[in-house]
Short mmCIF file of C-alpha atoms and ligand atoms in Angstrom, two decimals:
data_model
loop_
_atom_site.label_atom_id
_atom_site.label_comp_id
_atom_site.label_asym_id
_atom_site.label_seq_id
_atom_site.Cartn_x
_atom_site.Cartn_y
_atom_site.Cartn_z
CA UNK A 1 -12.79 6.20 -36.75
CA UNK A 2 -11.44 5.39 -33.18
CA UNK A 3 -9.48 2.10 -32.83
CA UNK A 4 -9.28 0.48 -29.72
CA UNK A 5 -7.20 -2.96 -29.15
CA UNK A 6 -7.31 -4.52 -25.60
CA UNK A 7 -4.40 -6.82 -25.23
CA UNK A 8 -5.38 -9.88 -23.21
CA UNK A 9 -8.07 -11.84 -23.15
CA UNK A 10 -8.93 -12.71 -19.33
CA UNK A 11 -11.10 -11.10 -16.89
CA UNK A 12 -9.81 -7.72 -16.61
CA UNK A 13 -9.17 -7.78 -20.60
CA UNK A 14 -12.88 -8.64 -20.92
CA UNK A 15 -14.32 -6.49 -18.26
CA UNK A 16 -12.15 -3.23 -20.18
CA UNK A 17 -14.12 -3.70 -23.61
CA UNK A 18 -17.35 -4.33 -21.71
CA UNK A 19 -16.68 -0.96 -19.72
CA UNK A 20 -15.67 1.03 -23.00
CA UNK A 21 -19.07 0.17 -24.05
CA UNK A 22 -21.22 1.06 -21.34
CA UNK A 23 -19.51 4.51 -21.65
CA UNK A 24 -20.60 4.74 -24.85
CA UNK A 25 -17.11 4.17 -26.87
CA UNK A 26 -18.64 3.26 -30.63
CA UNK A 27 -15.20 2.76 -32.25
CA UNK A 28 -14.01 0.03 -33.17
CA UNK A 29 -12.90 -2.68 -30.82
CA UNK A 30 -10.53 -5.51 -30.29
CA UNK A 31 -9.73 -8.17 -28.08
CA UNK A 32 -6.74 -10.40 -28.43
CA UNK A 33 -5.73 -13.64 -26.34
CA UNK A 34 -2.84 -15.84 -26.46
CA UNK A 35 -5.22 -18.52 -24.65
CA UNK A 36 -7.59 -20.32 -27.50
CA UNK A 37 -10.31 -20.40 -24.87
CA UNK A 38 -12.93 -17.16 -24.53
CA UNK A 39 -12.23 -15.53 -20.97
CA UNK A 40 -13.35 -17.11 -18.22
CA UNK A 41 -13.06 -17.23 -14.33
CA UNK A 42 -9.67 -18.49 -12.54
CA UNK A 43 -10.81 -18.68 -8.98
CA UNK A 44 -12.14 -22.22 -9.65
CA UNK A 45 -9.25 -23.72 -11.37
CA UNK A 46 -7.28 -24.65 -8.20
CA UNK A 47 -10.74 -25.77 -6.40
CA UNK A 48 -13.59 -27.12 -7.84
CA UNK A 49 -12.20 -27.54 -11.81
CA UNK A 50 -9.00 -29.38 -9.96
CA UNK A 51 -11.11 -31.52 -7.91
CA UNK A 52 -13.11 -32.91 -11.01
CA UNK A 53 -16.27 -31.41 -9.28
CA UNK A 54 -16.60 -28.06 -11.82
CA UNK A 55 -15.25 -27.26 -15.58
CA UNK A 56 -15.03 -23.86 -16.38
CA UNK A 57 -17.29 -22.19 -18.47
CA UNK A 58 -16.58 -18.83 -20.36
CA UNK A 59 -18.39 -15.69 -19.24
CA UNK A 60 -21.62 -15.55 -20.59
CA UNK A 61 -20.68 -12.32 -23.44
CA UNK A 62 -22.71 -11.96 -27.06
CA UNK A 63 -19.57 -10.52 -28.72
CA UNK A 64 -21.71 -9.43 -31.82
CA UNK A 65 -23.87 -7.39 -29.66
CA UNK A 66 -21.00 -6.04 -27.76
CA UNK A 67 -19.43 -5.17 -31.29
CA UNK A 68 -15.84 -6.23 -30.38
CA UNK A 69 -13.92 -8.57 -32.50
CA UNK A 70 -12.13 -11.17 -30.24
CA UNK A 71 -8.96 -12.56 -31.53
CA UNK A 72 -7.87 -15.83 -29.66
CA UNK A 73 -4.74 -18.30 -30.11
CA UNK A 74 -2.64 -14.84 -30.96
CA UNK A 75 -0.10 -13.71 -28.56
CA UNK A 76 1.17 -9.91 -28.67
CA UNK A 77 5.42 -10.10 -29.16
CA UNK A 78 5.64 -6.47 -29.37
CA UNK A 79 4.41 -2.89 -29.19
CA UNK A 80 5.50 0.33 -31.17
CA UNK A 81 4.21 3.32 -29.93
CA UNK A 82 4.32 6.59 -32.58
CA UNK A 83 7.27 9.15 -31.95
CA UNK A 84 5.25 11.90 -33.30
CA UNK A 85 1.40 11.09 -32.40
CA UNK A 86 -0.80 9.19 -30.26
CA UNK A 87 -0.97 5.35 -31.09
CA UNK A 88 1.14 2.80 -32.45
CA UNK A 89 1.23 -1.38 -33.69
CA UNK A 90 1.01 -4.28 -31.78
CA UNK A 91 2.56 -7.28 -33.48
CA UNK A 92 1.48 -10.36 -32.98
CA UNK A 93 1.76 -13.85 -33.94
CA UNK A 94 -0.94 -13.97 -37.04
CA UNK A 95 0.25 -10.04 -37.90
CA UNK A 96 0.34 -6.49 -36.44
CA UNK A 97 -2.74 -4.87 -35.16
CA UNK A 98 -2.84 -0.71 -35.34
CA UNK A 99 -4.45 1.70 -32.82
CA UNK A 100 -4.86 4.76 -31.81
CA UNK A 101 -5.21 3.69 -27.95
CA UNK A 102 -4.74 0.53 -26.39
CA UNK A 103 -5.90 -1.04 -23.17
CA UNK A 104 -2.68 -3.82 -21.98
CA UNK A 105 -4.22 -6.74 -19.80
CA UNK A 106 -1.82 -9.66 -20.40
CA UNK A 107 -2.07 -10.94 -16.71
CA UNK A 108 0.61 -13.11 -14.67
CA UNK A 109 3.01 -15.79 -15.54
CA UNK A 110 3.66 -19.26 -13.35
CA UNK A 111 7.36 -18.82 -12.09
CA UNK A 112 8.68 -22.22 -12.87
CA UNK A 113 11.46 -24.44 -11.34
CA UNK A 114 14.83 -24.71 -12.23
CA UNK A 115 15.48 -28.75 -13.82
CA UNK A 116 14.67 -31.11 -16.51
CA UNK A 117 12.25 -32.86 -14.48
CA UNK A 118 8.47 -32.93 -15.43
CA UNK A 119 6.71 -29.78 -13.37
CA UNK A 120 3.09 -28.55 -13.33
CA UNK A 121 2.00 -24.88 -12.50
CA UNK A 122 -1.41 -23.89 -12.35
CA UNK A 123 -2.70 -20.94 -14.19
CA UNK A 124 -4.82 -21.85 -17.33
CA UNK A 125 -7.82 -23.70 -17.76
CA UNK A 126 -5.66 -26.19 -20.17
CA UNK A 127 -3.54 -26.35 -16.44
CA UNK A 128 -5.85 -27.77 -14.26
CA UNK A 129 -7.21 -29.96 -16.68
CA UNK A 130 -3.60 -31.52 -17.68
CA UNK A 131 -3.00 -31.96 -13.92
CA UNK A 132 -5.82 -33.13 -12.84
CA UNK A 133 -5.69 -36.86 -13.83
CA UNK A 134 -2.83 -37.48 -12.37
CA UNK A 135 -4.54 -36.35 -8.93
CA UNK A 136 -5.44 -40.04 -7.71
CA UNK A 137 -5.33 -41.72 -4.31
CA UNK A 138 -1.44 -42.59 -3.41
CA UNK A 139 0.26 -40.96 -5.66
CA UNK A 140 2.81 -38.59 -4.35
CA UNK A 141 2.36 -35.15 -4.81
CA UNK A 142 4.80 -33.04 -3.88
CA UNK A 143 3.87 -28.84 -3.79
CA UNK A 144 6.27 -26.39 -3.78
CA UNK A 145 5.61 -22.88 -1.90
CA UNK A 146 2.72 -22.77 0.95
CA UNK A 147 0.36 -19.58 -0.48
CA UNK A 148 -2.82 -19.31 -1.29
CA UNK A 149 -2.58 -21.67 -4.10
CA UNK A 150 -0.21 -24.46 -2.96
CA UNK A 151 -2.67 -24.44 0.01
CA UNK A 152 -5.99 -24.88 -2.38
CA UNK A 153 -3.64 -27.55 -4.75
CA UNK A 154 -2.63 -29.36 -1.40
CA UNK A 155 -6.24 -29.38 -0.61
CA UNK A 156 -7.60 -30.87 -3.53
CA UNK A 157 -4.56 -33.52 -3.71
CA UNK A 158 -5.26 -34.67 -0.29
CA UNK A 159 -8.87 -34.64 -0.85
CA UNK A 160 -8.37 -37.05 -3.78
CA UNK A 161 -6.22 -39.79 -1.38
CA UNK A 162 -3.03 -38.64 -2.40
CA UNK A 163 0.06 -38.21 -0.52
CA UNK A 164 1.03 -35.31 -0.17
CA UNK A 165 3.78 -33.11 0.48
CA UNK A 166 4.69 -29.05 0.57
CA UNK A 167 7.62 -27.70 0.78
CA UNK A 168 7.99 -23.57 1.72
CA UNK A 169 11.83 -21.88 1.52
CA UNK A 170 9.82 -19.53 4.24
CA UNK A 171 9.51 -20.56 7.43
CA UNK A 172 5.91 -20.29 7.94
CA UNK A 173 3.12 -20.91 5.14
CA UNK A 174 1.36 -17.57 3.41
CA UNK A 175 4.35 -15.93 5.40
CA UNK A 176 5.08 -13.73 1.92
CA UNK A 177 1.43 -12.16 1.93
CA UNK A 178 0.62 -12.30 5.89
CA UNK A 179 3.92 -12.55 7.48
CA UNK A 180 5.54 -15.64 9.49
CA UNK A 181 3.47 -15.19 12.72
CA UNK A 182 -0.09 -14.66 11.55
CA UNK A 183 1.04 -17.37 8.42
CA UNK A 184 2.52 -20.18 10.74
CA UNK A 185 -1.23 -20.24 12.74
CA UNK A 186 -2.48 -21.89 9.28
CA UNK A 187 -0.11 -24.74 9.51
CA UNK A 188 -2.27 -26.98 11.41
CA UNK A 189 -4.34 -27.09 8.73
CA UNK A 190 -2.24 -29.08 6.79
CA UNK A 191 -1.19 -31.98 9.13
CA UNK A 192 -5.28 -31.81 10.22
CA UNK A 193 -5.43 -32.57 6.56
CA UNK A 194 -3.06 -35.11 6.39
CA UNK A 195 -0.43 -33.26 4.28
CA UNK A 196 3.29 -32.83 5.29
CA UNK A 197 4.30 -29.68 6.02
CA UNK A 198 8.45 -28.89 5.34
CA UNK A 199 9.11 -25.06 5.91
CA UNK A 200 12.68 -23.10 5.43
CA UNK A 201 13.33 -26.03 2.55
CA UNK A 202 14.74 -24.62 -0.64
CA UNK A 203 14.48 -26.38 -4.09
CA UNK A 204 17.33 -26.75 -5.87
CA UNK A 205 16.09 -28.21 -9.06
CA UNK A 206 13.22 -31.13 -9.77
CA UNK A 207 14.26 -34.46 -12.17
CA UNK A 208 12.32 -37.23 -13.01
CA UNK A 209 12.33 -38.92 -9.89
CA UNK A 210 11.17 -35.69 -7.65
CA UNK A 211 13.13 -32.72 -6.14
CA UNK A 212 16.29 -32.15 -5.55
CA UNK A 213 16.76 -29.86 -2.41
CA UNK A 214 19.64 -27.49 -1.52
CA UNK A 215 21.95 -29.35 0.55
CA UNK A 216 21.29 -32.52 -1.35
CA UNK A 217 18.52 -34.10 0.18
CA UNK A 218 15.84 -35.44 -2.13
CA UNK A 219 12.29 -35.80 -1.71
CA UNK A 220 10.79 -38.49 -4.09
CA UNK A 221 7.61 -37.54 -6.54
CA UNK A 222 5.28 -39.09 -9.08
CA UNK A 223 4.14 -35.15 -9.59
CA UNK A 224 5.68 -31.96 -8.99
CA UNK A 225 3.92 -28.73 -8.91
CA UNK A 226 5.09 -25.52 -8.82
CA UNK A 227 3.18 -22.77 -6.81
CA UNK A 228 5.98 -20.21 -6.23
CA UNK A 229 4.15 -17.15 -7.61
CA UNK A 230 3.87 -15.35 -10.58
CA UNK A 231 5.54 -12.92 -12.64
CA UNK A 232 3.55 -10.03 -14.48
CA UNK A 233 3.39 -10.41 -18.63
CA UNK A 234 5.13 -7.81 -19.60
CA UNK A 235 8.22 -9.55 -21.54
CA UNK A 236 6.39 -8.69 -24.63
CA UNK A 237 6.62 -4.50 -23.94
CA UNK A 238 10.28 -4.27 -23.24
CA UNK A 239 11.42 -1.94 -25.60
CA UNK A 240 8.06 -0.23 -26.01
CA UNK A 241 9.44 2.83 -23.84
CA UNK A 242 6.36 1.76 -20.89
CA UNK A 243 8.02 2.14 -17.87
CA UNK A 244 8.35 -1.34 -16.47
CA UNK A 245 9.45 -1.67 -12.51
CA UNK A 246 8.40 -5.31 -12.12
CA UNK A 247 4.62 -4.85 -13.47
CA UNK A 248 3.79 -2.51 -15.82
CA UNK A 249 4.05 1.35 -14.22
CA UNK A 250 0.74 2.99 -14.24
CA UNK A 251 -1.03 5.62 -12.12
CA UNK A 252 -4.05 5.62 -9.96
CA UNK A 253 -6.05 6.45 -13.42
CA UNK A 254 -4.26 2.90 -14.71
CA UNK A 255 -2.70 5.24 -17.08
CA UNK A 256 0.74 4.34 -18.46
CA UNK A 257 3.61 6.95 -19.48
CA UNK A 258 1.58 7.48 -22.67
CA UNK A 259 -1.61 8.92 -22.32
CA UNK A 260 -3.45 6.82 -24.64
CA UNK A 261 -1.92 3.52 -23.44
CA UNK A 262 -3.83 2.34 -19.90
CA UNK A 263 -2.99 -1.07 -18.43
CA UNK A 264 -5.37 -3.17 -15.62
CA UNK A 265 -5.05 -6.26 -13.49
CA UNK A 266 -2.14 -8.83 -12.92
CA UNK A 267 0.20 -7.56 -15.30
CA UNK A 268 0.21 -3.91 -13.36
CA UNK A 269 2.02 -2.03 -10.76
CA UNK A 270 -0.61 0.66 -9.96
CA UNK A 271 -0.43 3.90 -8.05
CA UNK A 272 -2.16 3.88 -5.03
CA UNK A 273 -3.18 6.74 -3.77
CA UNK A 274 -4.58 5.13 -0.21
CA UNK A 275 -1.18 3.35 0.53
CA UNK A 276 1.33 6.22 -1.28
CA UNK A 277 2.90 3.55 -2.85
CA UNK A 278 3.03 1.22 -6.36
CA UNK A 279 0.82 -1.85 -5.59
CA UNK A 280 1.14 -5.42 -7.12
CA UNK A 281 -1.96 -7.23 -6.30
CA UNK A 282 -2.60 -10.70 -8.04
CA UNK A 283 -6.57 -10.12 -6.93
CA UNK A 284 -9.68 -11.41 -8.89
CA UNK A 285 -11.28 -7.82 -7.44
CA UNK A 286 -8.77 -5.61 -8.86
CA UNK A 287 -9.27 -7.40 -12.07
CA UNK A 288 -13.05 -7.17 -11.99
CA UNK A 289 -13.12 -3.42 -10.64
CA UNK A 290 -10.15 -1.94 -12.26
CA UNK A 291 -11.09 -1.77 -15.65
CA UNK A 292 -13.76 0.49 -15.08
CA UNK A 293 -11.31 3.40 -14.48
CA UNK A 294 -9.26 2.10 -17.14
CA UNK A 295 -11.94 2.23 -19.79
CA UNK A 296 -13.04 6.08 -18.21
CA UNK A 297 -9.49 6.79 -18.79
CA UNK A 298 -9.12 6.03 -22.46
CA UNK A 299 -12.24 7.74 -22.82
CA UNK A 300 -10.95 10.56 -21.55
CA UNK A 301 -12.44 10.85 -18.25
CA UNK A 302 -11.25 11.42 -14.87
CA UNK A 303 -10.88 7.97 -12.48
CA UNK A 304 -9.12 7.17 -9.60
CA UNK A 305 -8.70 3.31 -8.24
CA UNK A 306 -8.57 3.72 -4.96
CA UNK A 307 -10.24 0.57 -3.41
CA UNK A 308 -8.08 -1.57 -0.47
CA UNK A 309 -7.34 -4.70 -1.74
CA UNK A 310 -9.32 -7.76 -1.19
CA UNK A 311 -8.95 -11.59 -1.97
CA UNK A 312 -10.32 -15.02 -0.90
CA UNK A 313 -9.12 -18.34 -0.54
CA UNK A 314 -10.73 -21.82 0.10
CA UNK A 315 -8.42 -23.97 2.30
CA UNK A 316 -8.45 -26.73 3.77
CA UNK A 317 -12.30 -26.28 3.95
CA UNK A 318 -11.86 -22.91 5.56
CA UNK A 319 -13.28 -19.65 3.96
CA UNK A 320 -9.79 -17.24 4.23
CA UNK A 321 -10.76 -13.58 3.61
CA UNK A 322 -8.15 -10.53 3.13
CA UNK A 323 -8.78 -6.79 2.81
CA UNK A 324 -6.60 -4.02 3.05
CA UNK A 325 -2.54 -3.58 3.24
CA UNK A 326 -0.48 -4.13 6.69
CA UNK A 327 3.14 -3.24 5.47
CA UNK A 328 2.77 -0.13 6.86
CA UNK A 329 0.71 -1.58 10.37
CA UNK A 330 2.39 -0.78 13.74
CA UNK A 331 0.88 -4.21 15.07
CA UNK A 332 -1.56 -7.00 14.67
CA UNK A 333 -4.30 -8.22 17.32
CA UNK A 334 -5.99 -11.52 17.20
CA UNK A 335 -10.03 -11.60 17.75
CA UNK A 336 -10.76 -15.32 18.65
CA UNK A 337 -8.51 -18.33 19.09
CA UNK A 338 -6.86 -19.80 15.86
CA UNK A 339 -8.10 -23.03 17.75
CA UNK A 340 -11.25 -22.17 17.48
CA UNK A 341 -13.80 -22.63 14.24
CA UNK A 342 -13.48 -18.91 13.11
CA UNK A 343 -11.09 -15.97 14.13
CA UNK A 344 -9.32 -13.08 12.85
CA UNK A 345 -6.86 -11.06 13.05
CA UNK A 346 -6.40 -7.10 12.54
CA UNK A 347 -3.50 -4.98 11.61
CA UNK A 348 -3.60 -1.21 13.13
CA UNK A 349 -1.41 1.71 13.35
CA UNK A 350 -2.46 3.65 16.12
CA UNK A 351 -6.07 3.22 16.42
CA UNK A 352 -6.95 2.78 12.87
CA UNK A 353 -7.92 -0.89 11.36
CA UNK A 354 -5.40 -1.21 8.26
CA UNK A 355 -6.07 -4.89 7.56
CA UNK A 356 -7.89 -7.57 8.30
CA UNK A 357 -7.95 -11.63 7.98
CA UNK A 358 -10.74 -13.69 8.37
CA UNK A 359 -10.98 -17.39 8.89
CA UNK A 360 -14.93 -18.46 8.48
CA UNK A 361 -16.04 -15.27 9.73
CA UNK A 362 -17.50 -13.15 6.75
CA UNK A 363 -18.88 -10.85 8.54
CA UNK A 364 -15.68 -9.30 10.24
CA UNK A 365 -14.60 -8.80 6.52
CA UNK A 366 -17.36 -7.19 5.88
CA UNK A 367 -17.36 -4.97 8.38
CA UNK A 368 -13.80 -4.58 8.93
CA UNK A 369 -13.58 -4.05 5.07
CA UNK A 370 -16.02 -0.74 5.41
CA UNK A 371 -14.26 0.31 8.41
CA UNK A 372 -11.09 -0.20 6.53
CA UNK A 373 -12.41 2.06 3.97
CA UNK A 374 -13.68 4.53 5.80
CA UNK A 375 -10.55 5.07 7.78
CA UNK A 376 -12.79 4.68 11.07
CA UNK A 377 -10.97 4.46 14.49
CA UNK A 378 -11.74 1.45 16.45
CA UNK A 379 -11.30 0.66 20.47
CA UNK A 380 -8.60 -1.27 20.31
CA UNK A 381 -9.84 -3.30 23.58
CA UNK A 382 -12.92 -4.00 22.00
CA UNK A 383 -12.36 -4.98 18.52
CA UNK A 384 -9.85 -8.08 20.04
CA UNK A 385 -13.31 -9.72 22.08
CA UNK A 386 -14.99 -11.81 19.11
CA UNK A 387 -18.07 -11.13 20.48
CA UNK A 388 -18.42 -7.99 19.52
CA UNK A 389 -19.22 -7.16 16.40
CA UNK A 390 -16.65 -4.79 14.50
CA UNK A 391 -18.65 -2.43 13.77
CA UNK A 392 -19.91 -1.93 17.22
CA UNK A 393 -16.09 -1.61 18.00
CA UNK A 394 -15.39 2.24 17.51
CA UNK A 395 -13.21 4.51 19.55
CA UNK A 396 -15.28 6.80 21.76
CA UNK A 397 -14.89 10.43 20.54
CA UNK A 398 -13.43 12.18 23.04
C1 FAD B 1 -5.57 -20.99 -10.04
C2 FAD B 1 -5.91 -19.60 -9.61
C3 FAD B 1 -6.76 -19.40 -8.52
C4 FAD B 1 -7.06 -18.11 -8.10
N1 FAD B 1 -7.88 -17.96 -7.02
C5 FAD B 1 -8.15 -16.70 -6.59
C6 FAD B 1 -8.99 -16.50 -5.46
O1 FAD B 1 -9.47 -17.46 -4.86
N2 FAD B 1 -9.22 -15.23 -5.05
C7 FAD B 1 -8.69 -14.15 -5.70
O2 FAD B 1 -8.93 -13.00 -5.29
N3 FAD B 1 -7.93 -14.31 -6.79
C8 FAD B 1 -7.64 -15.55 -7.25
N4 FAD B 1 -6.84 -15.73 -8.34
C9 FAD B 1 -6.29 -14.54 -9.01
C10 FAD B 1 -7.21 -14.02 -10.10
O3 FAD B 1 -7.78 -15.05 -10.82
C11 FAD B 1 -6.38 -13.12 -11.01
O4 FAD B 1 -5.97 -12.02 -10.21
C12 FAD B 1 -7.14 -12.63 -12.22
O5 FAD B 1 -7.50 -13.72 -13.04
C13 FAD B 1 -6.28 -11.65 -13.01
O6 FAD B 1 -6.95 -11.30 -14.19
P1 FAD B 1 -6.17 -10.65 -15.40
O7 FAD B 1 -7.19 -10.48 -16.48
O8 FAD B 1 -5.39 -9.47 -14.95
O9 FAD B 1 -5.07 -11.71 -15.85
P2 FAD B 1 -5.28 -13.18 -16.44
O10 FAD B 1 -6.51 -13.79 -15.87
O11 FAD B 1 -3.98 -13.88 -16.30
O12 FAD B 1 -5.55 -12.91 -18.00
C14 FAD B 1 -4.54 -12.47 -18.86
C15 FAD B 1 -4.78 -13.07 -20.23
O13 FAD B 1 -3.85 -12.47 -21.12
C16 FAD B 1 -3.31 -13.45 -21.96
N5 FAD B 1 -1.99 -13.01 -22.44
C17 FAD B 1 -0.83 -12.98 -21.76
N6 FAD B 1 0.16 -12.50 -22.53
C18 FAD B 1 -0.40 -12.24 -23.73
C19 FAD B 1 0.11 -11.71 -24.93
N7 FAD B 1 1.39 -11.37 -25.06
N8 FAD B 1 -0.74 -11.57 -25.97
C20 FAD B 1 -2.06 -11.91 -25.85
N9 FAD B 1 -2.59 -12.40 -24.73
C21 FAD B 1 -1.77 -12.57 -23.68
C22 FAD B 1 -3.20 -14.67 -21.06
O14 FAD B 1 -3.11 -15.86 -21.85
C23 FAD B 1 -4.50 -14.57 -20.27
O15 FAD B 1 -5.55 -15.25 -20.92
C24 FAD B 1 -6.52 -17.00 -8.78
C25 FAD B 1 -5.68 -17.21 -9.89
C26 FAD B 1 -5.37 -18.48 -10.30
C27 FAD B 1 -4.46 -18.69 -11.47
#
């Protein structure tokens, strides 16, 4: 009989065995996790779970019915894959697990600071419930790195009466995913909110009495937290013969170098086909949509994932909304004044809409997501005047 093991136990782990049975796989199935919790949602755990106003609650899945056996508290330390035929062992910590194809979904990893000195990152549920305690008015909180989730930590801190302090080695916040100009118009928001804003500081290590910066200076903490990225989960594969360039190597199928072996989500570095280039995109969507060519894959079917990209972020109690990929735009136009309650801003080349950010305007994602898609030409004039909707904003034919 067919033996399928899924490695990884979060959403894009979950949403693989799910998809293998709505295709109608009727082998048998397995889930494994490292975490002891069932999957469940991330999104929350640097908003409402770390504010004390949510806990997380595991998707809503009747395992017997789905007729997969889920394996949690067991991490995967290595994979063999067969010389000679398809399949191979994965050996974990409570013994080795054949198959005969395998579906790798192990996620990201908090990068962590160098030093002895107490840290928090924020990835797991058990995370944001071991941090949040300490979250109480005056303490001092110190954040390092200004993305997307230092911005939703600060947030929360400052929201709770804490003092609070970020320091970025860039020189602008969110510079890494939007670059320095459109990133530094967000960093009003954080002296709005109260929260001290140091960019182009390094860390140089953190001790018990806060962090120690390059150069010397020190900047005093009762809690340190770490929010310098991630690093895909792939430690466990090296010297499985997957081709590993940072995330795990797989094509536009999510196929890795063996054809039984697919991989989804975090822990990837996927083919795009829209961009022409290996994408690493730490999204909830990719993680949610991905496995659905993944699971057509191992089943044998053609599948392409071909979707732009697209996250979200609540910050600083704005709705921030990305979709698409700029590092190939020629140049970005504002639409609306980042003084203003909502506004946006659009990467083109030429006349084509590559990207688009949205601060509290959903519908400009929207639109500019399908126009995005579509590869539609917009006036260029037009699309900058925020009241006009983007998807009245196309280039005349000629
Ligand atoms: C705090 C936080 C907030 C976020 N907010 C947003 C947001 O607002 N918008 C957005 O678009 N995205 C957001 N994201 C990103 C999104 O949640 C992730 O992209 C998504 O969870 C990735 O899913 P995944 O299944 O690939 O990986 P994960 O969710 O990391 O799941 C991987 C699972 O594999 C397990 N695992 C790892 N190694 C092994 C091993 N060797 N053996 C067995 N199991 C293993 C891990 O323990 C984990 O449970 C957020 C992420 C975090 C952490």
């Amino acid at each position: 009989m067919a033996n399928i093991v899924v490695v990884g136990a979060g959403l894009a782990g979950l949403r693989t065995v799910q998809a293998l049975r709505a295709k109608g796989y009727g082998g048998a199935l397995t889930l494994v996790g490292a975490e002891t919790h069932e999957p469940y949602d991330r999104p929350p755990l640097s908003k409402a779970v770390l504010a004390g106003e949510a806990d997380v609650s595991a998707y809503p899945v009747d395992w017997e019915q789905l007729r997969c056996a889920l394996l949690l508290g067991r991490r995967a330390e290595s994979l063999t894959l067969h010389d000679d035929r398809p399949g191979g062992t994965v050996r974990t910590t409570h013994g080795p697990l054949d198959f005969d194809r395998l579906a790798i979904a192990t996620g990201a990893t908090p990068i962590r600071l160098p030093g002895a000195g107490a840290q928090h990152v924020i990835r797991t549920l058990d995370d944001a419930r071991s941090l949040q305690p300490s979250l109480r008015p005056g303490v001092r909180v110190v954040i390092v790195g200004a993305g997307f989730i230092g911005a939703e930590v600060a947030t929360v801190a400052a929201g709770k009466g804490c003092r609070v302090t970020v320091v970025e080695a860039a020189d602008a916040p969110l510079a890494g995913a939007l670059g320095p100009q459109i990133g530094a118009l967000t960093a009003a928001w954080y002296a709005e909110a109260g929260v001290e804003l140091r960019c182009g500081v390094k860390v140089a290590w953190v001790d018990s009495g806060g962090l120690t910066l390059v150069g010397g200076d020190v900047v005093p903490a009762d809690v340190v937290i770490a929010a310098v990225g991630v690093r895909p989960e792939v430690g466990w594969l090296v010297g499985s013969g997957l081709e590993i360039e940072r995330g795990l190597v797989v094509d536009g199928a999510m196929r890795t170098t063996r054809p039984e072996v697919v991989a989804v989500g975090d822990c990837t570095a996927w083919w795009s086909r829209r961009y022409g280039r290996r994408l690493l995109a730490e999204h909830w969507t990719l993680a949610m949509n991905a496995p659905e060519v993944a699971a057509a894959t191992l089943l044998g079917v053609d599948a392409v994932y071909d979707a732009p990209p697209y996250f979200w972020s609540d910050q600083f109690g704005r709705t921030v909304q990305y979709a698409g990929h700029h590092h190939a735009a020629e140049r970005v136009v504002l639409r609306g004044s980042p003084d203003g309650p909502g506004w946006a801003a659009l990467w083109l080349s030429g006349a084509r809409l590559e990207a688009v950010l949205t601060v509290d305007r959903p519908r400009d994602l929207v639109q500019g997501r399908r126009l995005i898609d579509a590869g539609t030409e917009v006036d260029v004039d037009l699309i900058a005047d925020p009241d006009v909707m983007l998807r009245h904003a196309l280039r005349a034919r000629a």
